[in-house]
Amino acid sequence: MSNSRSGQVKNRAPAPIQISAEQILREAAERQEQHVLEPIVKIHDAEEYQSHLRDRRQNYETNIRYRREHMSNWVKYARFEEDNKEFERSRSIYERALEVDHRSSELWLRYAEFEMRNEFVNHARN
């Protein structure tokens, strides 16, 4: 008998502040993080390239330090290393991310895709 009554509303009075769906959507859009396109960097020599890589890695590490639980930061960092053919570094980043959240199915999927995309099939199996 108590199960049929548990779904009933006890307080039927209107809320003191009414919020429309439009207001909720507007607030969500305002709170969303802005996607910023990074400027195109022209690199002229190996030393400048290494400096650029060091700066980018430092930025990614800072993002991870402040937002450790956001798996997208880890994946972006790993993709950056993969794009620069630094496969061991990329693998290390995925492993570090898995230490933070080993239950993230999205992270495991990205990690396996990385290994298969770069033809490291034995790593993907393990």
Tab-separated table of C-alpha atoms in Angstrom:
chain	number	residue	atom	x	y	z
A	1	MET	CA	0.000	0.000	0.000
A	2	SER	CA	2.784	2.463	0.843
A	3	ASN	CA	4.349	2.010	-2.625
A	4	SER	CA	1.314	3.541	-4.348
A	5	ARG	CA	1.459	6.652	-2.147
A	6	SER	CA	5.233	7.266	-2.431
A	7	GLY	CA	4.886	8.833	-5.892
A	8	GLN	CA	2.433	11.512	-4.830
A	9	VAL	CA	3.411	15.157	-4.469
A	10	LYS	CA	3.082	16.478	-0.916
A	11	ASN	CA	3.487	20.212	-1.537
A	12	ARG	CA	1.416	21.443	-4.474
A	13	ALA	CA	2.085	25.139	-3.915
A	14	PRO	CA	4.027	26.940	-6.677
A	15	ALA	CA	7.701	27.587	-6.087
A	16	PRO	CA	8.565	31.159	-5.012
A	17	ILE	CA	10.901	31.548	-7.991
A	18	GLN	CA	9.763	30.226	-11.346
A	19	ILE	CA	12.465	29.207	-13.850
A	20	SER	CA	11.719	28.559	-17.490
A	21	ALA	CA	13.496	26.073	-19.718
A	22	GLU	CA	14.834	29.037	-21.695
A	23	GLN	CA	16.499	30.456	-18.575
A	24	ILE	CA	18.075	27.095	-17.772
A	25	LEU	CA	19.483	26.797	-21.294
A	26	ARG	CA	20.780	30.379	-21.243
A	27	GLU	CA	22.566	29.810	-17.920
A	28	ALA	CA	24.054	26.540	-19.167
A	29	ALA	CA	25.393	28.282	-22.289
A	30	GLU	CA	26.909	31.065	-20.176
A	31	ARG	CA	28.667	28.586	-17.888
A	32	GLN	CA	30.063	26.511	-20.709
A	33	GLU	CA	33.814	26.686	-21.237
A	34	GLN	CA	34.847	28.590	-24.320
A	35	HIS	CA	36.643	26.619	-27.010
A	36	VAL	CA	39.722	28.614	-27.864
A	37	LEU	CA	41.605	27.939	-31.063
A	38	GLU	CA	45.309	27.964	-30.501
A	39	PRO	CA	47.317	30.252	-32.747
A	40	ILE	CA	49.333	28.769	-35.576
A	41	VAL	CA	52.976	28.615	-34.595
A	42	LYS	CA	55.666	28.746	-37.251
A	43	ILE	CA	58.784	26.913	-36.154
A	44	HIS	CA	62.065	27.479	-37.943
A	45	ASP	CA	64.597	25.185	-36.277
A	46	ALA	CA	64.913	22.136	-33.989
A	47	GLU	CA	65.694	24.189	-30.884
A	48	GLU	CA	62.574	26.280	-31.344
A	49	TYR	CA	60.545	23.107	-31.900
A	50	GLN	CA	61.826	21.574	-28.657
A	51	SER	CA	61.031	24.802	-26.827
A	52	HIS	CA	57.512	24.749	-28.252
A	53	LEU	CA	57.008	21.125	-27.164
A	54	ARG	CA	58.281	21.898	-23.658
A	55	ASP	CA	55.877	24.843	-23.317
A	56	ARG	CA	52.904	22.830	-24.532
A	57	ARG	CA	53.750	19.938	-22.198
A	58	GLN	CA	54.009	22.359	-19.306
A	59	ASN	CA	50.547	23.758	-20.147
A	60	TYR	CA	49.038	20.274	-20.297
A	61	GLU	CA	50.663	19.288	-16.998
A	62	THR	CA	49.284	22.451	-15.378
A	63	ASN	CA	45.781	21.651	-16.655
A	64	ILE	CA	46.068	18.131	-15.271
A	65	ARG	CA	47.333	19.374	-11.926
A	66	TYR	CA	44.319	21.650	-11.472
A	67	ARG	CA	41.700	19.380	-13.061
A	68	ARG	CA	42.979	15.920	-12.388
A	69	GLU	CA	39.566	14.230	-12.607
A	70	HIS	CA	38.706	15.608	-16.092
A	71	MET	CA	39.630	12.777	-18.429
A	72	SER	CA	39.389	15.033	-21.491
A	73	ASN	CA	42.540	16.872	-20.354
A	74	TRP	CA	44.428	13.593	-20.174
A	75	VAL	CA	43.191	12.460	-23.592
A	76	LYS	CA	44.110	15.785	-25.229
A	77	TYR	CA	47.606	15.580	-23.752
A	78	ALA	CA	48.043	11.998	-24.937
A	79	ARG	CA	46.809	12.933	-28.437
A	80	PHE	CA	49.291	15.807	-28.527
A	81	GLU	CA	52.143	13.409	-27.783
A	82	GLU	CA	50.801	10.923	-30.322
A	83	ASP	CA	50.637	13.619	-33.004
A	84	ASN	CA	54.313	14.355	-32.300
A	85	LYS	CA	55.206	10.639	-32.627
A	86	GLU	CA	56.068	10.389	-28.930
A	87	PHE	CA	54.316	7.062	-28.407
A	88	GLU	CA	56.026	6.153	-25.127
A	89	ARG	CA	55.061	9.503	-23.626
A	90	SER	CA	51.502	9.089	-24.854
A	91	ARG	CA	51.302	5.612	-23.355
A	92	SER	CA	52.677	6.962	-20.079
A	93	ILE	CA	49.991	9.663	-19.999
A	94	TYR	CA	47.228	7.100	-20.515
A	95	GLU	CA	48.703	4.973	-17.719
A	96	ARG	CA	48.802	7.973	-15.369
A	97	ALA	CA	45.197	8.798	-16.249
A	98	LEU	CA	44.148	5.238	-15.464
A	99	GLU	CA	45.697	5.594	-12.018
A	100	VAL	CA	43.310	8.501	-11.430
A	101	ASP	CA	40.180	6.752	-12.753
A	102	HIS	CA	40.591	3.110	-13.700
A	103	ARG	CA	36.835	2.673	-14.132
A	104	SER	CA	36.482	5.156	-16.994
A	105	SER	CA	35.318	3.122	-19.981
A	106	GLU	CA	35.867	6.133	-22.258
A	107	LEU	CA	39.509	6.331	-21.209
A	108	TRP	CA	40.095	2.608	-21.734
A	109	LEU	CA	38.507	2.885	-25.170
A	110	ARG	CA	40.707	5.849	-26.169
A	111	TYR	CA	43.795	4.043	-24.892
A	112	ALA	CA	43.010	0.897	-26.907
A	113	GLU	CA	42.227	2.981	-30.008
A	114	PHE	CA	45.582	4.741	-29.636
A	115	GLU	CA	47.424	1.422	-29.501
A	116	MET	CA	45.567	-0.001	-32.512
A	117	ARG	CA	45.806	3.203	-34.531
A	118	ASN	CA	49.580	3.097	-34.195
A	119	GLU	CA	49.733	-0.652	-34.833
A	120	PHE	CA	50.794	-1.658	-31.335
A	121	VAL	CA	48.337	-4.547	-31.281
A	122	ASN	CA	50.100	-6.469	-28.500
A	123	HIS	CA	49.934	-3.422	-26.226
A	124	ALA	CA	46.227	-3.031	-27.010
A	125	ARG	CA	45.596	-6.640	-25.963
A	126	ASN	CA	47.272	-6.127	-22.613
